[in-house]
């Protein structure tokens, strides 16, 4: 018989692009900045923004850049692509505030988020958010989208002092949930930050791949959150909340 993994006592979730559609929100913010810069090509801007964000935000998580410095690097890269150079820090900060305003206007959950969290909460699971995002901004998202009541803990890299995939942030989440890491599953959209970090911490990783990327051998991959309910033996989130 196949080896069936034990059910979790608690489940941790990444936030951006797992529960909340951050690609849509960041695209809204990016278009706002592009308009100010006169940048004509969303495709090239999106690609550059994603790459520069990975580089600069990664440097921030390592402690090599401050929060404001990594934001300025991202704005300067975009401005240079649009033909502008030598932007002053104040101008970069103004443009990033515009980005945040546009980003906020685009906040939205995925269609399956509320139903799945409702079903898991009703079944008695202890839930946490584990995110590399800045705590103040992540709490603002949770509150604005009425997600806060679902979670027993919200664990963010900037206040823990370690970001995914560092096991310390996962261990902090397990501690706040009052369970052993081995009794937790971690659900996220990134292989390195979420899956690799979860394994290193002793948690079971579950990857939600909404973009239909190439699956990774040995890692449980779902196309949406509803599959998570099937894994723990619960009915579809839509059915469990009477939405079907």
Tab-separated table of C-alpha atoms in Angstrom:
chain	number	residue	atom	x	y	z
A	1	UNK	CA	0.000	0.000	0.000
A	2	UNK	CA	1.246	3.542	-0.698
A	3	UNK	CA	2.687	5.501	2.205
A	4	UNK	CA	0.015	8.035	3.141
A	5	UNK	CA	1.393	11.063	5.024
A	6	UNK	CA	-0.126	11.936	8.375
A	7	UNK	CA	-2.632	14.768	8.409
A	8	UNK	CA	-1.274	18.071	9.724
A	9	UNK	CA	-2.117	19.681	13.045
A	10	UNK	CA	-1.569	23.115	11.496
A	11	UNK	CA	-1.114	24.639	8.050
A	12	UNK	CA	1.031	27.627	7.106
A	13	UNK	CA	0.366	29.706	4.009
A	14	UNK	CA	2.434	32.034	1.929
A	15	UNK	CA	0.400	35.172	1.203
A	16	UNK	CA	1.305	36.780	-2.128
A	17	UNK	CA	0.324	34.723	-5.169
A	18	UNK	CA	-0.941	31.930	-2.908
A	19	UNK	CA	-3.928	33.556	-1.202
A	20	UNK	CA	-3.749	37.035	-2.775
A	21	UNK	CA	-3.222	37.757	-6.478
A	22	UNK	CA	-0.049	39.806	-6.148
A	23	UNK	CA	0.755	39.587	-9.868
A	24	UNK	CA	-2.415	41.549	-10.618
A	25	UNK	CA	-1.772	44.049	-7.821
A	26	UNK	CA	1.853	44.633	-8.762
A	27	UNK	CA	0.857	45.042	-12.408
A	28	UNK	CA	-1.583	47.775	-11.384
A	29	UNK	CA	1.168	49.530	-9.440
A	30	UNK	CA	3.666	49.081	-12.240
A	31	UNK	CA	1.346	50.639	-14.817
A	32	UNK	CA	0.940	53.678	-12.576
A	33	UNK	CA	4.706	54.231	-12.473
A	34	UNK	CA	5.096	53.477	-16.177
A	35	UNK	CA	2.598	56.198	-17.012
A	36	UNK	CA	4.583	58.754	-15.010
A	37	UNK	CA	7.852	57.676	-16.638
A	38	UNK	CA	6.412	57.496	-20.153
A	39	UNK	CA	7.376	53.824	-20.416
A	40	UNK	CA	5.614	52.344	-23.477
A	41	UNK	CA	6.109	48.566	-23.149
A	42	UNK	CA	4.393	46.691	-20.330
A	43	UNK	CA	5.899	43.325	-21.281
A	44	UNK	CA	9.494	44.489	-20.993
A	45	UNK	CA	8.699	46.545	-17.892
A	46	UNK	CA	7.036	43.565	-16.181
A	47	UNK	CA	9.971	41.272	-16.958
A	48	UNK	CA	12.516	43.797	-15.708
A	49	UNK	CA	10.512	44.608	-12.569
A	50	UNK	CA	10.262	40.924	-11.647
A	51	UNK	CA	13.985	40.306	-12.143
A	52	UNK	CA	15.053	43.454	-10.328
A	53	UNK	CA	12.640	42.718	-7.478
A	54	UNK	CA	14.145	39.268	-7.022
A	55	UNK	CA	17.658	40.736	-6.955
A	56	UNK	CA	16.983	43.784	-4.805
A	57	UNK	CA	14.499	42.263	-2.380
A	58	UNK	CA	16.818	39.295	-1.970
A	59	UNK	CA	19.602	41.715	-1.017
A	60	UNK	CA	17.229	43.314	1.500
A	61	UNK	CA	16.444	39.937	3.067
A	62	UNK	CA	20.184	39.239	3.395
A	63	UNK	CA	20.685	42.592	5.090
A	64	UNK	CA	22.740	44.057	2.227
A	65	UNK	CA	20.213	46.805	1.412
A	66	UNK	CA	17.704	48.744	3.490
A	67	UNK	CA	14.014	48.578	2.609
A	68	UNK	CA	14.148	52.007	0.956
A	69	UNK	CA	17.372	51.198	-0.908
A	70	UNK	CA	15.953	48.074	-2.509
A	71	UNK	CA	12.841	49.999	-3.536
A	72	UNK	CA	14.981	52.707	-5.142
A	73	UNK	CA	17.011	50.117	-7.051
A	74	UNK	CA	13.834	48.724	-8.567
A	75	UNK	CA	12.505	52.150	-9.554
A	76	UNK	CA	15.863	53.217	-11.024
A	77	UNK	CA	16.047	50.061	-13.167
A	78	UNK	CA	12.589	50.756	-14.563
A	79	UNK	CA	13.357	54.435	-15.102
A	80	UNK	CA	16.581	53.587	-16.938
A	81	UNK	CA	14.670	51.226	-19.222
A	82	UNK	CA	12.314	54.127	-19.972
A	83	UNK	CA	15.242	56.415	-20.834
A	84	UNK	CA	15.682	58.259	-17.529
A	85	UNK	CA	18.915	58.236	-15.563
A	86	UNK	CA	20.282	59.754	-12.366
A	87	UNK	CA	17.003	59.855	-10.430
A	88	UNK	CA	17.367	61.428	-7.010
A	89	UNK	CA	16.373	59.398	-3.976
A	90	UNK	CA	13.423	61.699	-3.337
A	91	UNK	CA	12.104	61.144	-6.869
A	92	UNK	CA	12.499	57.369	-6.498
A	93	UNK	CA	10.622	57.461	-3.214
A	94	UNK	CA	7.797	59.466	-4.789
A	95	UNK	CA	7.505	56.982	-7.658
A	96	UNK	CA	7.498	54.045	-5.288
A	97	UNK	CA	4.703	55.621	-3.259
A	98	UNK	CA	2.754	55.824	-6.503
A	99	UNK	CA	3.501	52.155	-7.089
A	100	UNK	CA	2.188	51.269	-3.623
A	101	UNK	CA	-0.995	53.273	-4.206
A	102	UNK	CA	-1.603	51.457	-7.480
A	103	UNK	CA	-0.719	48.141	-5.878
A	104	UNK	CA	-3.230	48.708	-3.080
A	105	UNK	CA	-5.969	49.465	-5.602
A	106	UNK	CA	-5.390	46.024	-7.129
A	107	UNK	CA	-5.553	43.920	-3.960
A	108	UNK	CA	-7.812	40.900	-4.411
A	109	UNK	CA	-7.935	37.310	-3.205
A	110	UNK	CA	-8.062	34.327	-5.515
A	111	UNK	CA	-11.591	32.908	-6.006
A	112	UNK	CA	-10.861	29.844	-3.840
A	113	UNK	CA	-9.227	31.622	-0.885
A	114	UNK	CA	-12.164	32.368	1.407
A	115	UNK	CA	-13.900	29.028	0.876
A	116	UNK	CA	-10.777	26.993	1.598
A	117	UNK	CA	-9.835	29.000	4.692
A	118	UNK	CA	-13.417	28.713	5.936
A	119	UNK	CA	-13.396	24.956	5.479
A	120	UNK	CA	-10.018	24.495	7.191
A	121	UNK	CA	-10.957	26.769	10.074
A	122	UNK	CA	-14.271	24.991	10.570
A	123	UNK	CA	-12.405	21.675	10.679
A	124	UNK	CA	-10.279	22.978	13.549
A	125	UNK	CA	-6.968	23.531	11.792
A	126	UNK	CA	-4.634	26.140	13.246
A	127	UNK	CA	-3.519	28.433	10.409
A	128	UNK	CA	-0.643	30.878	9.946
A	129	UNK	CA	0.734	33.187	7.299
A	130	UNK	CA	4.476	32.904	6.651
A	131	UNK	CA	5.703	35.636	4.326
A	132	UNK	CA	8.817	37.503	3.251
A	133	UNK	CA	6.698	40.620	2.781
A	134	UNK	CA	7.054	43.648	5.034
A	135	UNK	CA	4.889	43.110	8.125
A	136	UNK	CA	3.074	46.457	8.088
A	137	UNK	CA	2.057	46.000	4.444
A	138	UNK	CA	1.070	42.360	4.876
A	139	UNK	CA	-1.136	43.141	7.872
A	140	UNK	CA	-2.749	45.950	5.861
A	141	UNK	CA	-3.591	43.471	3.083
A	142	UNK	CA	-4.996	40.928	5.502
A	143	UNK	CA	-7.181	43.523	7.189
A	144	UNK	CA	-8.371	45.154	3.965
A	145	UNK	CA	-9.338	41.795	2.477
A	146	UNK	CA	-10.895	40.535	5.748
A	147	UNK	CA	-8.439	37.655	6.049
A	148	UNK	CA	-7.059	38.463	9.511
A	149	UNK	CA	-9.610	36.417	11.521
A	150	UNK	CA	-8.616	33.176	9.799
A	151	UNK	CA	-5.061	33.127	11.170
A	152	UNK	CA	-3.644	32.314	14.582
A	153	UNK	CA	-0.256	33.816	13.621
A	154	UNK	CA	1.242	36.091	10.978
A	155	UNK	CA	5.007	35.620	10.675
A	156	UNK	CA	6.993	38.089	8.552
A	157	UNK	CA	10.665	38.110	7.613
A	158	UNK	CA	11.435	41.674	8.674
A	159	UNK	CA	10.305	41.134	12.270
A	160	UNK	CA	11.598	37.556	12.643
A	161	UNK	CA	15.011	38.505	11.261
A	162	UNK	CA	15.051	35.653	8.730
A	163	UNK	CA	13.193	35.139	5.476
A	164	UNK	CA	12.145	32.076	3.531
A	165	UNK	CA	13.797	29.678	2.757
A	166	UNK	CA	15.629	30.078	6.095
A	167	UNK	CA	14.195	27.414	8.454
A	168	UNK	CA	14.043	29.925	11.303
A	169	UNK	CA	10.970	31.691	9.948
A	170	UNK	CA	9.130	28.362	9.630
A	171	UNK	CA	10.194	27.309	13.123
A	172	UNK	CA	8.915	30.619	14.478
A	173	UNK	CA	5.550	29.967	12.838
A	174	UNK	CA	5.333	26.471	14.314
A	175	UNK	CA	6.229	27.807	17.750
A	176	UNK	CA	3.528	30.478	17.572
A	177	UNK	CA	1.011	27.861	16.485
A	178	UNK	CA	2.025	25.637	19.396
A	179	UNK	CA	2.935	22.624	17.265
A	180	UNK	CA	6.049	20.795	16.131
A	181	UNK	CA	7.267	21.703	12.597
A	182	UNK	CA	6.782	18.063	11.618
A	183	UNK	CA	3.067	18.462	12.312
A	184	UNK	CA	2.787	21.435	9.901
A	185	UNK	CA	2.247	21.700	6.194
A	186	UNK	CA	3.399	24.812	4.374
A	187	UNK	CA	1.497	25.933	1.279
A	188	UNK	CA	3.097	28.390	-1.141
A	189	UNK	CA	3.754	29.169	-4.787
A	190	UNK	CA	7.564	29.266	-4.869
A	191	UNK	CA	9.817	26.218	-5.102
A	192	UNK	CA	12.897	27.773	-3.479
A	193	UNK	CA	11.358	30.018	-0.830
A	194	UNK	CA	8.379	27.860	0.079
A	195	UNK	CA	9.074	24.217	-0.779
A	196	UNK	CA	12.811	24.114	-0.092
A	197	UNK	CA	12.394	26.186	3.057
A	198	UNK	CA	9.579	23.987	4.338
A	199	UNK	CA	11.593	20.801	3.820
A	200	UNK	CA	14.619	22.300	5.569
A	201	UNK	CA	12.443	23.210	8.550
A	202	UNK	CA	10.798	19.793	8.833
A	203	UNK	CA	7.435	20.841	7.396
A	204	UNK	CA	5.706	19.165	4.484
A	205	UNK	CA	5.663	21.432	1.386
A	206	UNK	CA	2.646	21.872	-0.870
A	207	UNK	CA	3.097	24.047	-3.963
A	208	UNK	CA	0.124	25.841	-5.508
A	209	UNK	CA	1.022	26.316	-9.158
A	210	UNK	CA	-1.650	28.547	-10.662
A	211	UNK	CA	0.574	29.311	-13.672
A	212	UNK	CA	0.885	25.686	-14.862
A	213	UNK	CA	4.667	25.635	-14.629
A	214	UNK	CA	6.750	22.480	-14.877
A	215	UNK	CA	6.092	20.382	-11.752
A	216	UNK	CA	9.035	19.443	-9.522
A	217	UNK	CA	9.510	15.751	-8.846
A	218	UNK	CA	8.849	14.809	-5.248
A	219	UNK	CA	6.933	17.986	-4.386
A	220	UNK	CA	3.152	17.856	-4.037
A	221	UNK	CA	1.812	20.341	-6.586
A	222	UNK	CA	-1.768	21.617	-6.850
A	223	UNK	CA	-3.367	23.857	-9.458
A	224	UNK	CA	-5.538	25.625	-6.891
A	225	UNK	CA	-6.204	25.713	-3.153
A	226	UNK	CA	-9.247	23.471	-3.413
A	227	UNK	CA	-6.932	20.505	-3.901
A	228	UNK	CA	-5.638	21.083	-0.391
A	229	UNK	CA	-9.054	20.200	1.035
A	230	UNK	CA	-8.983	16.910	-0.847
A	231	UNK	CA	-5.582	16.160	0.692
A	232	UNK	CA	-6.944	16.526	4.235
A	233	UNK	CA	-10.185	14.697	3.494
A	234	UNK	CA	-12.552	17.682	3.408
A	235	UNK	CA	-15.166	18.438	0.724
A	236	UNK	CA	-14.591	21.115	-1.876
A	237	UNK	CA	-14.341	24.562	-0.368
A	238	UNK	CA	-17.164	25.805	-2.568
A	239	UNK	CA	-19.380	22.913	-1.479
A	240	UNK	CA	-18.380	23.206	2.192
A	241	UNK	CA	-19.559	26.800	2.315
A	242	UNK	CA	-22.744	26.227	0.362
A	243	UNK	CA	-21.588	28.024	-2.771
A	244	UNK	CA	-22.271	25.223	-5.227
